Amino acid sequence: MKPLLSSTAGALSGSLRVPGDKSISHRALMVGALAVGESEIHGLLEGEDVLRSAAALRALGAEAERQDSGIWRVIGRGIGALIEPADVLDLGNAGTGARLLMGVVAAHAITAVFTGDASLRRRPMGRVIEPLRRMGARIAGRAGNCLPLVVTGTGDALPIRYPLPVPSAQVKSAILLAGLNTPGETMVIEPEPTRDHTELMLRHFGATVLSRDTPEGRGVTIVGQPELTGRRIEVPADPSSAAFPLVAALLVPGSDILLSDVGLNRHRIGLIETLMEMGAGIEIGKRREQAGEPVGDIRVKASRLRGIRVPAARAPSMIDEYPILAVAASFAEGETIMQGLGELRLKESDRLGAVARGLAACGVRLEEGADSLTIHGRGAKPAGGARIETALDHRIAMAFLVLGMAAQRPVAIDDASPIDTSFPGFAVAMNNLGARLAPP
Ligand code: S3P
């Protein structure tokens, strides 16, 4: 356990490039491992989660190494050519790593055992097991469909047409990755659009991925057994990590910061849209594209926020950002109503419960529903002064450290070590902008 205390920050200023996007980093490594030849990944997130995926891919026979320059080199084996790992694949805290790799292994004639840390071992895997079984994989595990699990894949997978029961990019991606080594067309139908990094990455490597509207939702089709060839990838800065300094700058009086190279995929910018509706001073400049992904620089100035009703349909485009949005709402004037949050209970922790408990301990008035959260902001600083249990959840940890930067009294978290899963160097980066994060 590594406790950390966040005391009132001075006005935040300067510029920051937060680490690479976690979702894109996992996908760059995995698709690189399935391509023929060499891929070069610039700006890979070197957080715990992604390093676990890299280790798992090495165990599956691909080469994935960091070079002295900081560029990652991946030598792929080609679709269908991964080898059976000699040991258990331990994905640590990484839901994306575990679920996407289960899809990869499902369409290989090999057996792999998947496990993870205490948080990952509690998370539901039935949502990927079910479609992968339909494609022909055999998957055995404990009651409740939790890790550890044994996946015995097939070299003879069947294409499926699968309407997603939950809006989940991880489930969609697991099926598309299994569909890579499946003859014919594998189709996933999304009731609500989710992040499309897998589709963009697969196209970048040469696969045909089609997207079209159906009466049941957006249909995404992968044409199986393409020839993928090694590519160069520049990973944008992670908008889900940028969310923390962004909200900190909005809340700490006098702040003015620049966040550079931030990924602006349309399925990831729900927080920015919401904060702008709340009155946030956010400007986006230098829009450009990297490996098929839109990127830009974000300038943020301290702002007075007002409460709003956040449309439930926006949830998939900001699913990881509700903890930090709830912190922002605690400083806003008026009520912020967030609905459609059921999936939040199934993340690295029960994020809805953790946010509600932590904010209440910091003196914020709120109501927690089964899948909703209403925050009664008073347009003033919440009291703070609490010690927050982070339950192995990096985003809960960072959200409450941000709250401590602008609350009346400092906020402590019980353990800062999970932050390394997505934002290594968080405390130093924030302190360089003017925050005061230190061991208690
Ligand atoms: C992710 C998808 C989301 C998100 C997670 C990363 C991805 O999960 O919460 O942090 O990389 O595909 P779900 O697919 O479970 O919604």
Coordinates of C-alpha atoms and ligand atoms in Angstrom, one line a residue:
M1 CA 0.0 0.0 0.0
K2 CA 1.3 3.4 -1.0
P3 CA -0.9 6.2 0.6
L4 CA -0.9 9.6 -1.0
L5 CA -2.2 13.0 0.2
S6 CA -3.5 15.7 -2.1
S7 CA -3.4 19.2 -0.5
T8 CA -4.7 22.5 -2.0
A9 CA -2.9 23.1 -5.3
G10 CA -1.6 26.4 -6.5
A11 CA -3.0 27.5 -9.9
L12 CA -2.0 24.8 -12.4
S13 CA 0.0 26.0 -15.4
G14 CA 2.2 24.6 -18.1
S15 CA 1.8 21.8 -20.6
L16 CA 1.6 18.1 -20.3
R17 CA 1.5 15.1 -22.7
V18 CA -0.2 12.4 -20.7
P19 CA 0.9 8.8 -21.4
G20 CA -0.3 6.8 -24.4
D21 CA -3.8 5.6 -24.8
K22 CA -4.4 2.3 -22.9
S23 CA -7.0 0.9 -25.3
I24 CA -4.9 1.7 -28.4
S25 CA -1.7 0.4 -26.8
H26 CA -3.2 -3.0 -26.1
R27 CA -4.6 -3.2 -29.6
A28 CA -1.3 -2.1 -31.3
L29 CA 0.6 -4.9 -29.5
M30 CA -2.0 -7.6 -30.3
V31 CA -2.6 -6.7 -33.9
G32 CA 1.1 -6.3 -34.4
A33 CA 1.6 -9.8 -32.9
L34 CA -0.9 -11.2 -35.5
A35 CA 0.6 -9.4 -38.5
V36 CA 3.5 -10.6 -40.6
G37 CA 6.7 -8.8 -40.1
E38 CA 7.8 -5.9 -37.9
S39 CA 5.7 -3.1 -36.4
E40 CA 7.0 0.0 -34.7
I41 CA 5.0 1.5 -31.9
H42 CA 5.7 5.0 -30.8
G43 CA 4.3 6.4 -27.6
L44 CA 3.1 3.0 -26.2
L45 CA 1.6 3.3 -22.7
E46 CA 4.2 1.6 -20.5
G47 CA 1.7 1.1 -17.7
E48 CA 1.2 -2.2 -15.8
D49 CA -1.8 -3.2 -17.8
V50 CA -0.2 -2.9 -21.2
L51 CA 3.1 -4.5 -20.0
R52 CA 1.0 -7.5 -19.0
S53 CA -0.4 -7.8 -22.5
A54 CA 3.1 -7.5 -24.0
A55 CA 4.3 -10.3 -21.7
A56 CA 1.3 -12.5 -22.6
L57 CA 2.0 -12.0 -26.3
R58 CA 5.6 -13.0 -25.8
A59 CA 4.4 -16.1 -24.1
L60 CA 2.2 -16.7 -27.2
G61 CA 5.3 -16.6 -29.4
A62 CA 5.4 -13.0 -30.7
E63 CA 8.3 -10.7 -30.1
A64 CA 7.4 -7.5 -28.3
E65 CA 10.3 -5.5 -26.9
R66 CA 11.0 -1.9 -25.9
Q67 CA 14.1 -0.6 -27.6
D68 CA 16.5 1.9 -26.0
S69 CA 14.9 4.7 -28.0
G70 CA 11.6 4.0 -26.2
I71 CA 10.0 2.7 -29.4
W72 CA 8.5 -0.7 -29.2
R73 CA 9.3 -3.3 -31.8
V74 CA 6.8 -6.2 -32.4
I75 CA 7.5 -9.1 -34.7
G76 CA 4.3 -10.8 -35.5
R77 CA 3.7 -14.4 -36.3
G78 CA 0.8 -14.0 -38.7
I79 CA -2.8 -14.9 -38.1
G80 CA -3.4 -18.3 -36.7
A81 CA 0.3 -18.9 -35.9
L82 CA 0.5 -18.1 -32.2
I83 CA 1.9 -20.9 -30.0
E84 CA 0.7 -22.5 -26.8
P85 CA 2.0 -20.6 -23.8
A86 CA 4.1 -22.7 -21.3
D87 CA 2.6 -21.0 -18.3
V88 CA -0.5 -19.2 -17.1
L89 CA -1.2 -15.8 -18.7
D90 CA -1.6 -13.3 -15.8
L91 CA -3.1 -10.1 -17.0
G92 CA -2.9 -8.4 -13.7
N93 CA -5.6 -5.6 -13.4
A94 CA -6.3 -5.5 -17.2
G95 CA -9.8 -6.3 -18.3
T96 CA -9.0 -5.2 -21.9
G97 CA -5.9 -7.4 -22.0
A98 CA -7.7 -10.4 -20.7
R99 CA -10.9 -10.1 -22.7
L100 CA -9.2 -9.3 -26.1
L101 CA -6.6 -12.0 -25.7
M102 CA -9.3 -14.5 -24.9
G103 CA -10.7 -13.6 -28.4
V104 CA -7.3 -14.0 -30.0
V105 CA -6.6 -17.4 -28.3
A106 CA -10.2 -18.6 -29.1
A107 CA -9.4 -18.8 -32.8
H108 CA -6.0 -20.6 -32.4
A109 CA -5.7 -24.4 -31.9
I110 CA -4.0 -23.9 -28.5
T111 CA -4.9 -23.9 -24.8
A112 CA -4.1 -21.0 -22.5
V113 CA -5.0 -20.4 -18.9
F114 CA -6.0 -16.8 -18.0
T115 CA -5.8 -15.2 -14.6
G116 CA -5.4 -11.7 -13.0
D117 CA -5.3 -9.8 -9.8
A118 CA -8.1 -9.8 -7.1
S119 CA -10.0 -7.1 -9.0
L120 CA -9.9 -8.8 -12.4
R121 CA -10.8 -12.1 -10.9
R122 CA -14.1 -10.6 -9.7
R123 CA -15.0 -9.2 -13.1
P124 CA -17.6 -10.9 -15.4
M125 CA -16.2 -12.9 -18.3
G126 CA -19.4 -14.6 -19.3
R127 CA -19.9 -11.8 -21.8
V128 CA -16.9 -12.9 -23.8
I129 CA -17.2 -16.6 -23.1
E130 CA -20.6 -16.9 -24.6
P131 CA -19.8 -15.6 -28.1
L132 CA -16.4 -17.3 -28.2
R133 CA -18.0 -20.6 -27.4
R134 CA -20.4 -20.1 -30.3
M135 CA -17.4 -19.6 -32.5
G136 CA -16.1 -23.0 -31.4
A137 CA -13.8 -22.3 -28.5
R138 CA -14.0 -24.5 -25.4
I139 CA -13.8 -22.5 -22.2
A140 CA -13.8 -23.9 -18.7
G141 CA -13.7 -22.0 -15.4
R142 CA -15.1 -21.5 -12.0
A143 CA -18.7 -20.9 -11.2
G144 CA -19.8 -17.4 -12.1
N145 CA -17.6 -17.2 -15.2
C146 CA -14.7 -15.4 -13.5
L147 CA -11.0 -15.9 -14.0
P148 CA -9.0 -18.1 -13.7
L149 CA -10.3 -19.7 -17.0
V150 CA -8.9 -22.2 -19.5
V151 CA -9.5 -21.3 -23.1
T152 CA -9.0 -24.1 -25.7
G153 CA -9.2 -22.4 -29.0
T154 CA -10.0 -23.9 -32.4
G155 CA -8.1 -23.6 -35.7
D156 CA -11.5 -24.1 -37.3
A157 CA -13.6 -21.2 -35.9
L158 CA -17.1 -20.5 -37.2
P159 CA -18.2 -17.0 -38.2
I160 CA -21.1 -15.7 -36.1
R161 CA -23.5 -12.8 -36.3
Y162 CA -23.7 -11.5 -32.7
P163 CA -25.8 -8.7 -31.3
L164 CA -24.1 -7.5 -28.2
P165 CA -26.2 -7.8 -25.0
V166 CA -24.2 -5.0 -23.3
P167 CA -22.5 -2.0 -25.0
S168 CA -18.9 -3.2 -24.6
A169 CA -15.9 -2.4 -26.8
Q170 CA -14.0 -5.2 -25.1
V171 CA -16.6 -7.9 -26.1
K172 CA -16.9 -6.5 -29.6
S173 CA -13.1 -6.5 -29.9
A174 CA -12.7 -10.1 -28.6
I175 CA -15.1 -11.3 -31.3
L176 CA -13.5 -9.3 -34.1
L177 CA -10.0 -10.6 -33.1
A178 CA -11.4 -14.1 -33.1
G179 CA -13.0 -13.3 -36.4
L180 CA -9.5 -12.6 -37.8
N181 CA -8.7 -16.3 -38.0
T182 CA -12.2 -17.4 -39.0
P183 CA -13.2 -18.0 -42.6
G184 CA -16.0 -15.8 -43.9
E185 CA -17.5 -12.8 -42.3
T186 CA -17.9 -12.3 -38.5
M187 CA -20.4 -9.6 -37.5
V188 CA -21.0 -7.9 -34.2
I189 CA -24.0 -5.6 -33.8
E190 CA -23.8 -2.8 -31.3
P191 CA -27.0 -1.4 -29.8
E192 CA -25.0 1.7 -28.9
P193 CA -21.8 2.6 -30.6
T194 CA -18.6 2.0 -28.5
R195 CA -15.0 2.9 -29.1
D196 CA -13.8 1.7 -32.5
H197 CA -10.1 1.4 -31.9
T198 CA -10.0 -2.2 -32.9
E199 CA -11.7 -1.5 -36.2
L200 CA -9.3 1.4 -36.9
M201 CA -6.3 -0.6 -35.9
L202 CA -7.3 -3.6 -38.0
R203 CA -7.8 -1.4 -41.0
H204 CA -4.5 0.3 -40.4
F205 CA -2.8 -3.2 -40.6
G206 CA -4.7 -4.0 -43.9
A207 CA -7.8 -5.9 -42.8
T208 CA -11.3 -5.2 -44.3
V209 CA -13.7 -4.1 -41.5
L210 CA -17.1 -2.9 -42.7
S211 CA -19.5 -0.9 -40.7
R212 CA -23.1 -0.4 -41.6
D213 CA -26.4 0.4 -39.9
T214 CA -28.9 -2.5 -39.2
P215 CA -32.3 -2.3 -37.6
E216 CA -30.7 -3.7 -34.4
G217 CA -27.8 -1.2 -34.3
R218 CA -24.5 -0.6 -35.9
G219 CA -23.1 -3.8 -37.6
V220 CA -19.3 -4.2 -37.6
T221 CA -18.0 -7.0 -39.9
I222 CA -14.5 -8.4 -40.1
V223 CA -13.7 -10.3 -43.3
G224 CA -11.7 -13.3 -42.0
Q225 CA -8.2 -14.5 -42.7
P226 CA -6.7 -11.3 -44.2
E227 CA -3.0 -10.8 -44.6
L228 CA -2.0 -8.3 -42.0
T229 CA 1.4 -6.7 -42.5
G230 CA 3.6 -4.9 -39.9
R231 CA 3.0 -1.1 -39.6
R232 CA 4.2 2.0 -37.8
I233 CA 1.8 3.3 -35.1
E234 CA 1.9 6.5 -33.1
V235 CA -0.3 6.1 -30.0
P236 CA -2.1 9.3 -29.1
A237 CA -2.1 10.5 -25.5
D238 CA -5.0 8.9 -23.5
P239 CA -8.1 11.1 -23.3
S240 CA -9.1 9.0 -20.2
S241 CA -5.8 10.0 -18.5
A242 CA -6.0 13.6 -19.8
A243 CA -9.4 13.8 -18.0
F244 CA -7.7 14.1 -14.6
P245 CA -5.4 17.1 -15.2
L246 CA -8.2 18.6 -17.4
V247 CA -10.8 18.6 -14.5
A248 CA -8.1 19.6 -12.0
A249 CA -7.4 22.7 -14.2
L250 CA -11.1 23.5 -14.3
L251 CA -11.4 23.3 -10.5
V252 CA -8.3 24.9 -9.2
P253 CA -8.7 28.7 -9.4
G254 CA -6.5 30.6 -11.8
S255 CA -5.4 27.5 -13.7
D256 CA -4.5 27.5 -17.4
I257 CA -2.9 24.4 -19.0
L258 CA -2.3 22.7 -22.3
L259 CA -2.7 19.0 -22.8
S260 CA -1.0 17.9 -26.0
D261 CA -1.6 15.1 -28.6
V262 CA -4.8 13.9 -26.9
G263 CA -6.8 11.2 -28.7
L264 CA -10.2 12.6 -29.8
N265 CA -11.9 9.5 -31.2
R266 CA -15.6 10.4 -31.4
H267 CA -16.4 7.5 -29.1
R268 CA -14.1 8.8 -26.3
I269 CA -15.0 12.5 -26.0
G270 CA -18.2 12.3 -24.0
L271 CA -16.5 13.9 -21.0
I272 CA -15.3 16.9 -23.0
E273 CA -18.8 17.4 -24.5
T274 CA -20.4 17.2 -21.1
L275 CA -17.9 19.6 -19.4
M276 CA -18.4 22.1 -22.2
E277 CA -22.2 21.9 -21.7
M278 CA -21.4 22.6 -18.0
G279 CA -19.6 25.8 -18.9
A280 CA -16.0 24.6 -19.0
G281 CA -13.4 26.8 -20.8
I282 CA -12.0 24.1 -23.1
E283 CA -10.5 24.8 -26.5
I284 CA -9.3 22.2 -28.9
G285 CA -6.6 23.1 -31.4
K286 CA -4.1 21.5 -33.9
R287 CA -6.5 18.8 -34.9
R288 CA -4.8 16.0 -37.0
E289 CA -4.7 12.2 -37.5
Q290 CA -2.4 9.5 -36.3
A291 CA -2.7 5.9 -37.4
G292 CA -6.4 6.6 -38.3
E293 CA -7.1 8.2 -35.0
P294 CA -8.1 11.9 -34.6
V295 CA -5.8 13.8 -32.2
G296 CA -5.6 17.4 -31.0
D297 CA -4.2 19.7 -28.3
I298 CA -6.6 20.8 -25.5
R299 CA -6.3 24.1 -23.6
V300 CA -8.2 24.3 -20.3
K301 CA -8.8 27.3 -18.1
A302 CA -10.4 27.3 -14.6
S303 CA -14.1 27.7 -15.0
R304 CA -17.3 28.0 -13.0
L305 CA -19.4 24.9 -13.8
R306 CA -23.1 24.4 -13.7
G307 CA -24.9 21.1 -13.1
I308 CA -26.6 19.3 -16.1
R309 CA -28.5 16.2 -16.9
V310 CA -26.0 13.9 -18.8
P311 CA -27.8 11.9 -21.5
A312 CA -27.7 8.1 -20.8
A313 CA -26.9 7.4 -24.4
R314 CA -23.6 9.2 -23.9
A315 CA -22.4 6.7 -21.4
P316 CA -20.3 4.5 -23.8
S317 CA -18.3 7.5 -24.9
M318 CA -17.3 8.4 -21.4
I319 CA -17.7 5.2 -19.4
D320 CA -14.3 5.5 -17.7
E321 CA -14.8 9.2 -17.0
Y322 CA -17.7 9.2 -14.6
P323 CA -15.6 9.2 -11.4
I324 CA -13.8 12.4 -12.5
L325 CA -17.1 13.9 -13.9
A326 CA -18.7 13.3 -10.5
V327 CA -15.8 15.2 -8.9
A328 CA -16.3 18.1 -11.3
A329 CA -20.1 18.0 -10.6
S330 CA -19.4 18.3 -6.8
F331 CA -17.9 21.8 -7.5
A332 CA -20.7 22.8 -9.9
E333 CA -23.7 25.0 -9.2
G334 CA -26.8 22.9 -9.2
E335 CA -27.8 19.3 -9.8
T336 CA -25.9 16.9 -12.1
I337 CA -27.8 13.8 -13.0
M338 CA -26.0 10.9 -14.5
Q339 CA -28.0 7.8 -15.7
G340 CA -27.3 4.6 -17.5
L341 CA -24.3 3.8 -15.3
G342 CA -25.0 0.0 -14.7
E343 CA -21.6 -1.0 -16.3
L344 CA -19.8 1.2 -13.8
R345 CA -20.4 -1.4 -11.1
L346 CA -18.4 -3.9 -13.2
K347 CA -15.2 -2.0 -13.7
E348 CA -11.9 -2.3 -11.8
S349 CA -14.1 -1.7 -8.7
D350 CA -17.8 -1.0 -8.3
R351 CA -17.1 2.6 -9.4
L352 CA -20.5 3.9 -8.7
G353 CA -20.4 2.7 -5.1
A354 CA -16.8 3.8 -4.6
V355 CA -17.5 7.3 -6.0
A356 CA -20.7 7.8 -4.0
R357 CA -19.0 6.6 -0.7
G358 CA -15.9 8.8 -1.3
L359 CA -17.8 11.9 -2.3
A360 CA -20.2 11.5 0.7
A361 CA -17.1 11.3 3.0
C362 CA -15.9 14.5 1.4
G363 CA -19.1 16.3 2.3
V364 CA -20.9 16.2 -1.1
R365 CA -24.6 15.7 -1.1
L366 CA -25.7 13.0 -3.6
E367 CA -28.1 10.2 -4.3
E368 CA -26.8 6.8 -5.6
G369 CA -29.3 4.7 -7.6
A370 CA -28.9 1.2 -9.0
D371 CA -27.5 2.7 -12.2
S372 CA -27.6 6.4 -11.6
L373 CA -25.9 9.2 -9.6
T374 CA -27.2 12.6 -8.8
I375 CA -24.8 15.2 -7.3
H376 CA -26.2 18.3 -5.6
G377 CA -23.5 20.9 -6.3
R378 CA -23.5 24.2 -4.4
G379 CA -21.1 26.0 -6.6
A380 CA -18.6 25.9 -3.8
K381 CA -15.6 23.8 -2.6
P382 CA -16.6 20.5 -1.0
A383 CA -15.2 20.0 2.5
G384 CA -12.7 17.2 1.6
G385 CA -10.7 16.0 4.6
A386 CA -11.4 12.3 4.1
R387 CA -9.3 9.1 3.5
I388 CA -10.6 7.3 0.4
E389 CA -10.5 3.5 -0.2
T390 CA -9.5 3.0 -3.8
A391 CA -10.2 -0.8 -4.0
L392 CA -7.4 -1.5 -6.6
D393 CA -8.9 1.1 -8.9
H394 CA -6.6 3.6 -10.6
R395 CA -9.4 5.9 -11.7
I396 CA -10.9 6.2 -8.2
A397 CA -7.5 7.0 -6.9
M398 CA -6.8 9.8 -9.4
A399 CA -10.3 11.2 -9.2
F400 CA -10.1 11.8 -5.4
L401 CA -6.6 13.2 -5.6
V402 CA -8.0 15.8 -8.0
L403 CA -10.8 16.5 -5.6
G404 CA -8.2 17.1 -2.9
M405 CA -6.4 19.7 -5.1
A406 CA -9.4 22.0 -4.9
A407 CA -11.4 21.0 -1.8
Q408 CA -11.4 22.9 1.5
R409 CA -9.2 20.3 3.2
P410 CA -6.7 17.7 1.9
V411 CA -7.8 14.3 0.7
A412 CA -5.8 11.1 1.2
I413 CA -6.1 7.9 -0.7
D414 CA -5.1 4.5 0.9
D415 CA -3.1 3.3 -2.1
A416 CA -1.7 5.1 -5.1
S417 CA 0.1 2.1 -6.6
P418 CA -2.8 1.0 -9.0
I419 CA -2.4 4.4 -10.8
D420 CA 0.6 2.8 -12.6
T421 CA -1.8 0.6 -14.6
S422 CA -2.8 3.6 -16.7
F423 CA -0.9 6.7 -15.8
P424 CA 2.6 6.0 -14.6
G425 CA 4.2 9.2 -13.3
F426 CA 0.9 10.8 -12.4
A427 CA 2.0 12.4 -9.2
V428 CA 5.2 13.9 -10.6
A429 CA 3.3 15.2 -13.7
M430 CA 0.6 16.8 -11.6
N431 CA 3.1 18.3 -9.2
N432 CA 5.0 19.8 -12.2
L433 CA 1.7 21.6 -13.1
G434 CA 1.3 22.9 -9.5
A435 CA -0.4 20.2 -7.6
R436 CA 0.7 19.1 -4.1
L437 CA 0.7 15.3 -4.0
A438 CA 2.9 13.8 -1.3
P439 CA 3.0 10.8 1.1
P440 CA 1.0 11.7 4.2
Ligands
S3P1 C1 -12.1 -0.6 -23.1 C2 -13.5 -0.6 -23.1 C3 -14.3 -0.2 -21.9 C4 -13.5 0.6 -20.9 C5 -12.1 0.0 -20.7 C6 -11.3 -0.1 -21.9 C7 -11.4 -1.1 -24.3 O1 -14.7 -1.4 -21.3 O2 -14.2 0.8 -19.7 O3 -11.4 0.8 -19.7 O4 -10.2 -0.8 -24.4 O5 -12.0 -1.7 -25.1 P1 -16.1 -2.2 -21.7 O6 -15.8 -2.7 -23.1 O7 -16.2 -3.3 -20.7 O8 -17.2 -1.2 -21.6

